PDB file of C-alpha atoms and ligand atoms in Angstrom:
ATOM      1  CA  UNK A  13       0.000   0.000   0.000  1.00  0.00           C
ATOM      2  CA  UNK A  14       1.742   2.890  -0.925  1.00  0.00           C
ATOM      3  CA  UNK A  15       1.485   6.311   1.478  1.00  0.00           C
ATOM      4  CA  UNK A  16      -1.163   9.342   0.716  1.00  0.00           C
ATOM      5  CA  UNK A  17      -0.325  12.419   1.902  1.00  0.00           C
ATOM      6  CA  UNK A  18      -2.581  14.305   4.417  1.00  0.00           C
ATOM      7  CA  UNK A  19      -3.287  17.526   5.917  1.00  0.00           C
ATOM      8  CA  UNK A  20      -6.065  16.253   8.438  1.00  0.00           C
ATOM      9  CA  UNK A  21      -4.441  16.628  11.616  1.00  0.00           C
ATOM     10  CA  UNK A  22      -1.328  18.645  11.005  1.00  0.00           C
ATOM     11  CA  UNK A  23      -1.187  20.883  14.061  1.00  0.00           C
ATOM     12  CA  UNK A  24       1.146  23.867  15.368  1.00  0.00           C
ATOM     13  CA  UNK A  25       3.561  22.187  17.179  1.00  0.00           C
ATOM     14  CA  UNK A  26       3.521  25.116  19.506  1.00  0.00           C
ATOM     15  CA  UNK A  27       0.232  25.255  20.808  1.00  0.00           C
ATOM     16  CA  UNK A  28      -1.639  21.973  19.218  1.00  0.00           C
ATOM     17  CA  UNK A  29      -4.435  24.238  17.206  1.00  0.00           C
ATOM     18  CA  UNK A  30      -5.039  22.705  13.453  1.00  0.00           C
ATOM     19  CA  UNK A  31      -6.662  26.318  12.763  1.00  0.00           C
ATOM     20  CA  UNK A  32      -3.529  26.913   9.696  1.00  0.00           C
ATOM     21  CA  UNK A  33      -2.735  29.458   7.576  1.00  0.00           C
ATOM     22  CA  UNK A  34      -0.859  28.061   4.285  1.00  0.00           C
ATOM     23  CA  UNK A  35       1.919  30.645   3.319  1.00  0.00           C
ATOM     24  CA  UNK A  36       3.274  28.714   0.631  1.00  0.00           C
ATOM     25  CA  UNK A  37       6.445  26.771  -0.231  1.00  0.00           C
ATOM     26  CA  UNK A  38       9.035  26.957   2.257  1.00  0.00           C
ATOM     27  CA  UNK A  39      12.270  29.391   1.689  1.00  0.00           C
ATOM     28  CA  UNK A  40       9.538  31.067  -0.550  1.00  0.00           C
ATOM     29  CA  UNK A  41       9.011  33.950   2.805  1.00  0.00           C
ATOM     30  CA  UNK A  42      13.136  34.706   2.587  1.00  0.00           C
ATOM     31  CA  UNK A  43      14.859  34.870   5.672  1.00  0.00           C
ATOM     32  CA  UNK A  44      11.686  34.834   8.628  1.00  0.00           C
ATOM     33  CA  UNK A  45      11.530  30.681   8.403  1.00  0.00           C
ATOM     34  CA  UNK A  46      14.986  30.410   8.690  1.00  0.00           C
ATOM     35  CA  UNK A  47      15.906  27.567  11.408  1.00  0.00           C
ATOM     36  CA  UNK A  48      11.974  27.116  11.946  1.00  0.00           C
ATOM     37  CA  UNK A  49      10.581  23.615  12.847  1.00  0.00           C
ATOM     38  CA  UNK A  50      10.612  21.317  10.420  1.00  0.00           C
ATOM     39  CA  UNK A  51       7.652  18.753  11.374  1.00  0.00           C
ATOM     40  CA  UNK A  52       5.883  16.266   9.541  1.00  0.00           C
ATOM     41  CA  UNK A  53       6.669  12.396   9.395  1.00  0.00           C
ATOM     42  CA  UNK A  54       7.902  11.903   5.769  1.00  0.00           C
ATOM     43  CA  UNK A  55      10.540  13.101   3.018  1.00  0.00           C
ATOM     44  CA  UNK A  56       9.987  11.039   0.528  1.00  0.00           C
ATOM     45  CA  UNK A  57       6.345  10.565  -0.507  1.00  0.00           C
ATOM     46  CA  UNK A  58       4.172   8.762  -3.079  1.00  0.00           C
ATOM     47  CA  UNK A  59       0.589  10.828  -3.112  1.00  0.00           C
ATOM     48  CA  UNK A  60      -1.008   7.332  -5.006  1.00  0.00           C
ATOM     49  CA  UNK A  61      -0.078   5.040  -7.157  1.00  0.00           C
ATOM     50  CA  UNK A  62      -2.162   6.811 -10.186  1.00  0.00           C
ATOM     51  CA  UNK A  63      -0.983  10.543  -9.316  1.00  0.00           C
ATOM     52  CA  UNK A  64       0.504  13.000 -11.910  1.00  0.00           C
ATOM     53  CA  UNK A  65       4.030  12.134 -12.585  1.00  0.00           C
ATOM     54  CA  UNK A  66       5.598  15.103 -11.694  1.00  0.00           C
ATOM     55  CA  UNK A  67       4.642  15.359  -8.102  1.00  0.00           C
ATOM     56  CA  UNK A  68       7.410  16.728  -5.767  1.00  0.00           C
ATOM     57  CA  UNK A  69       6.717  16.753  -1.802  1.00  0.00           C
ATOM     58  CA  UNK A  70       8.629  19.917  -0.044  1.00  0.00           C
ATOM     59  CA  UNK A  71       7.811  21.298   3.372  1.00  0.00           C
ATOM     60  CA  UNK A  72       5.378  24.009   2.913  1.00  0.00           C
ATOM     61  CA  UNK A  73       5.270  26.510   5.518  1.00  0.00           C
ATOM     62  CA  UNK A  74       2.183  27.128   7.615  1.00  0.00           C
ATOM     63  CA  UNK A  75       1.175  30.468  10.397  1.00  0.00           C
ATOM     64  CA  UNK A  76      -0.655  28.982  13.017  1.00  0.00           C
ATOM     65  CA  UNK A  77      -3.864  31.439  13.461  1.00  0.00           C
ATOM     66  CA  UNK A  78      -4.090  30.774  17.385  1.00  0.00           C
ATOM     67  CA  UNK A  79      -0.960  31.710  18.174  1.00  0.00           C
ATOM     68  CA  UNK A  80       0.913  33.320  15.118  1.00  0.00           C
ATOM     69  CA  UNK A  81       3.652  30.627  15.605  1.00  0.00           C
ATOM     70  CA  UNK A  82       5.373  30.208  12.007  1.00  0.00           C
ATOM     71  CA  UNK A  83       6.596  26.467  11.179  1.00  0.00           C
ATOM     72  CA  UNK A  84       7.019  24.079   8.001  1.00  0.00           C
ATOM     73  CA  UNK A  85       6.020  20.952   7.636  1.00  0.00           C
ATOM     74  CA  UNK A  86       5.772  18.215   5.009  1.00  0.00           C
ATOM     75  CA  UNK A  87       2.875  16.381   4.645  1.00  0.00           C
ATOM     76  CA  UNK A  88       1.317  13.300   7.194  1.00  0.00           C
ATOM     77  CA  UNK A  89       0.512  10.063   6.397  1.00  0.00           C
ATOM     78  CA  UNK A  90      -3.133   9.749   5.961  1.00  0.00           C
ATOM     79  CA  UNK A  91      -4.850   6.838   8.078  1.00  0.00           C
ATOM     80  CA  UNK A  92      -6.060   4.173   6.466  1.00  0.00           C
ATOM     81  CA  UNK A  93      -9.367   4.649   7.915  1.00  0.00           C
ATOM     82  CA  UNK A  94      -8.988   7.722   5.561  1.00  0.00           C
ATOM     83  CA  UNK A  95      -7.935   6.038   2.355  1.00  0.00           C
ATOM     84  CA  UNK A  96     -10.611   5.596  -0.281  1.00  0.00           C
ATOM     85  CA  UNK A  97     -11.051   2.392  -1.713  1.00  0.00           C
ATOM     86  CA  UNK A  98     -11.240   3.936  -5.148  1.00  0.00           C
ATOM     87  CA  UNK A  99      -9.400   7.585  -6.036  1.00  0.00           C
ATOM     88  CA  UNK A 100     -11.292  10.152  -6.462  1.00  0.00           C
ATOM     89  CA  UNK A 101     -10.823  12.125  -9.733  1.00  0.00           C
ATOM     90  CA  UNK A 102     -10.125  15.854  -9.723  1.00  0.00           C
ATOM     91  CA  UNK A 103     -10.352  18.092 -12.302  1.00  0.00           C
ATOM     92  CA  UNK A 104      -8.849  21.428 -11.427  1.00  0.00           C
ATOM     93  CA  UNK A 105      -9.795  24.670 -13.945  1.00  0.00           C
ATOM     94  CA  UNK A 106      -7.334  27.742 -13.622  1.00  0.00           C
ATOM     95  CA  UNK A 107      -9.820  29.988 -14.656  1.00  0.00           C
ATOM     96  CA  UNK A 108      -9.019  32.780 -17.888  1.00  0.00           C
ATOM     97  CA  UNK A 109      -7.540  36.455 -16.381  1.00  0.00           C
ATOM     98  CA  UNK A 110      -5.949  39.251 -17.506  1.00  0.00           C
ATOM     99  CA  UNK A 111      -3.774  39.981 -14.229  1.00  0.00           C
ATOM    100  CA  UNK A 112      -0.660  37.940 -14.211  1.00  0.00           C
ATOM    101  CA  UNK A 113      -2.587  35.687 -17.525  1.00  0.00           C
ATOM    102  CA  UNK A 114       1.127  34.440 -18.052  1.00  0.00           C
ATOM    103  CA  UNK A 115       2.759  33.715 -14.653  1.00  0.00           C
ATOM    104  CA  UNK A 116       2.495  30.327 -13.629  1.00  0.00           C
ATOM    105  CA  UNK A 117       0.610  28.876 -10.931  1.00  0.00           C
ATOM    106  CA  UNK A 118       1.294  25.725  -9.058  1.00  0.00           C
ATOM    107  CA  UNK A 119      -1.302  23.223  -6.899  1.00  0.00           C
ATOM    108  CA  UNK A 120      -0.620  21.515  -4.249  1.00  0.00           C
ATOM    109  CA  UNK A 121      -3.201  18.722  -3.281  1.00  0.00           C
ATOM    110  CA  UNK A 122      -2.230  17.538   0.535  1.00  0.00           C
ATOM    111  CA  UNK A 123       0.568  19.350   0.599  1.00  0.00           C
ATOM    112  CA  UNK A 124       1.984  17.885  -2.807  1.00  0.00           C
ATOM    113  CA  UNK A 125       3.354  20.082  -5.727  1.00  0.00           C
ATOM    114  CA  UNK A 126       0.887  18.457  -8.668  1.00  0.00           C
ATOM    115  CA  UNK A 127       2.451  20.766 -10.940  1.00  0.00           C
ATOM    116  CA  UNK A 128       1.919  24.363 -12.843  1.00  0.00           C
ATOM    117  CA  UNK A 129      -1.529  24.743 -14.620  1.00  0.00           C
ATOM    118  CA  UNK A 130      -1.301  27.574 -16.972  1.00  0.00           C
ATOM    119  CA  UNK A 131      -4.072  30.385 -17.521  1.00  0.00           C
ATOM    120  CA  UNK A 132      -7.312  28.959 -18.723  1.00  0.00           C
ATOM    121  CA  UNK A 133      -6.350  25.223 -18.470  1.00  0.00           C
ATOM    122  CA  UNK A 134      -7.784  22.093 -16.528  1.00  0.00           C
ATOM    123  CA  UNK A 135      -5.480  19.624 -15.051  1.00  0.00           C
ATOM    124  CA  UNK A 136      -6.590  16.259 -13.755  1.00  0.00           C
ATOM    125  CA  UNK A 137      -5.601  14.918 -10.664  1.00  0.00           C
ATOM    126  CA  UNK A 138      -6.510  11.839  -8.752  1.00  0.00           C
ATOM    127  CA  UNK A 139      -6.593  11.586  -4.935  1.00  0.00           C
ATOM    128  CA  UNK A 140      -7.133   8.363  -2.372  1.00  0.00           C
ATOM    129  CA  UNK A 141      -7.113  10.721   1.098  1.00  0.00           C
ATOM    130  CA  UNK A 142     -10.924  11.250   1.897  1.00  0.00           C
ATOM    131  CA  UNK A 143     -10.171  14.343   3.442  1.00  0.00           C
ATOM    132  CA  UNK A 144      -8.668  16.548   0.811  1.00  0.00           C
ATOM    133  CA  UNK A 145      -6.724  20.421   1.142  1.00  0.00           C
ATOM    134  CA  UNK A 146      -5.841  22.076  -2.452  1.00  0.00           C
ATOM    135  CA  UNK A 147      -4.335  25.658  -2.709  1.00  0.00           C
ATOM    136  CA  UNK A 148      -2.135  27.117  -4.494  1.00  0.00           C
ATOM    137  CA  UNK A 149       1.149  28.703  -5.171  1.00  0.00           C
ATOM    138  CA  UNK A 150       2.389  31.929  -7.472  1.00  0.00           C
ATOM    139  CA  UNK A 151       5.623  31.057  -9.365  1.00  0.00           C
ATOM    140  CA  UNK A 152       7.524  32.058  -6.514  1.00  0.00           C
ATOM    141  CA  UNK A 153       5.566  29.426  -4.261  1.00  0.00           C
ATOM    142  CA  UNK A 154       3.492  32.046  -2.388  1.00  0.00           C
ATOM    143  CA  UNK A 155       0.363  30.835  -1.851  1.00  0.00           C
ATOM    144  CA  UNK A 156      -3.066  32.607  -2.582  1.00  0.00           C
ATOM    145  CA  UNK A 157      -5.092  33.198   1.089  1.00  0.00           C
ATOM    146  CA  UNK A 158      -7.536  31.159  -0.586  1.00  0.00           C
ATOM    147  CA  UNK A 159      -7.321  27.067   0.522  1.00  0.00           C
ATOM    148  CA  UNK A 160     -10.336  24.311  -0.447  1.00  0.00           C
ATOM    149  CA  UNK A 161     -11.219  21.439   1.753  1.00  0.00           C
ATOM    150  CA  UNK A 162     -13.603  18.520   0.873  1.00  0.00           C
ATOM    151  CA  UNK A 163     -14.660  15.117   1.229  1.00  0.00           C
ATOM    152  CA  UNK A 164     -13.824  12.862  -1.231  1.00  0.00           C
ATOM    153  CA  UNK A 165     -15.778   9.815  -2.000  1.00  0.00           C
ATOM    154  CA  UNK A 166     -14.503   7.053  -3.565  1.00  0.00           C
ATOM    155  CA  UNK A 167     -14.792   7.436  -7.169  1.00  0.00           C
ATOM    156  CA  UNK A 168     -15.907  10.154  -7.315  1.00  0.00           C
ATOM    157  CA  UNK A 169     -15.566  13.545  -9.455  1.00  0.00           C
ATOM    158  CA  UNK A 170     -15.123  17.019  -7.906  1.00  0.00           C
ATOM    159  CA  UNK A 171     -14.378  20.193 -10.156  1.00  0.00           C
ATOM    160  CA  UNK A 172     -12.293  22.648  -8.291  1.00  0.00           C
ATOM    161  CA  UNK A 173     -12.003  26.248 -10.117  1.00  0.00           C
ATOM    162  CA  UNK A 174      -9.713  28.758  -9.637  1.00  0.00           C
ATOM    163  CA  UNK A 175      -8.934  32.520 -10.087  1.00  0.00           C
ATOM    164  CA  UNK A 176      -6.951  34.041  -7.475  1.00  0.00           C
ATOM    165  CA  UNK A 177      -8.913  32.191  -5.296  1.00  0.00           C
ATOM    166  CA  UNK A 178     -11.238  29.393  -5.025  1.00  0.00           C
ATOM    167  CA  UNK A 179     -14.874  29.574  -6.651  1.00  0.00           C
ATOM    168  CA  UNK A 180     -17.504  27.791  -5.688  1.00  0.00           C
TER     169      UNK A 180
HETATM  170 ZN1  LIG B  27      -0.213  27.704  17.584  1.00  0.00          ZN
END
């Protein structure tokens, strides 16, 4: 059984709270994460067997909104009470804009770079965690405020859409 990444239950390893801010990619803030905590259980990380080939799994940095405490972390392992029997397909939509049309953006899905969708495209993504996080990341690997949690069910379909932030 290969390892899904999770966000369900990462907490600030300050004061416990799971209430998290995503700021993006570590390194990606300069100099204010330097020496921070480096949590989370794994470094090297399949998302599922059927993911997008060019996944990469770096610590992303995280502002805890109880008690401001700044920390990375790479993903967890997801339970396997969480793991779907079936993935769940995702089918993420940059939507068309005029502001920054040709900088790239990057999603992360549990934590997990799935790669740059350009302005206007869809990418597909499959996930096995039932409880899913997406946001995602300018070129530099700031990430928008905006961050999408949901409930997979196993194979199922979910369309995610994006400008800026997430739109229902
Ligand atoms: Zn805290």
């Amino acid at each position: 059984m290969d390892t899904v990444a999770t966000l369900k239950g990462l907490r600030c390893p300050q004061c416990g709270s799971e209430d998290l801010d995503v700021k993006g990619k570590a390194g990606s803030m300069g100099k204010e994460l330097a020496g921070a905590f480096l949590g989370g259980a794994i470094a090297h990380l399949a998302v599922s067997r059927s993911a997008s080939k060019n996944v990469e799994t770096v610590p992303i940095a995280y502002v805890c909104k109880n008690c401001k405490h700044k920390f990375q972390s790479l993903p967890l392992a997801a339970q396997q009470e969480d793991i779907l029997s079936a993935p769940c397909t995702i089918s993420f939509t940059r939507l068309s804009g005029f502001v920054g049309a040709l900088a790239a953006m990057v999603v992360y899905l549990n934590g997990v770079n799935c790669g740059v969708v350009k302005n206007g495209a869809t990418i597909t993504l499959q996930t096995s965690n039932r409880w899913n996080t997406m946001f995602v990341t300018d070129q530099y690997g700031v990430a928008f405020k905006s961050v999408y949690r949901f409930e997979a069910v196993p194979g199922g379909t979910v369309a995610v859409r994006f400008k800026r932030k997430f739109v229902e």
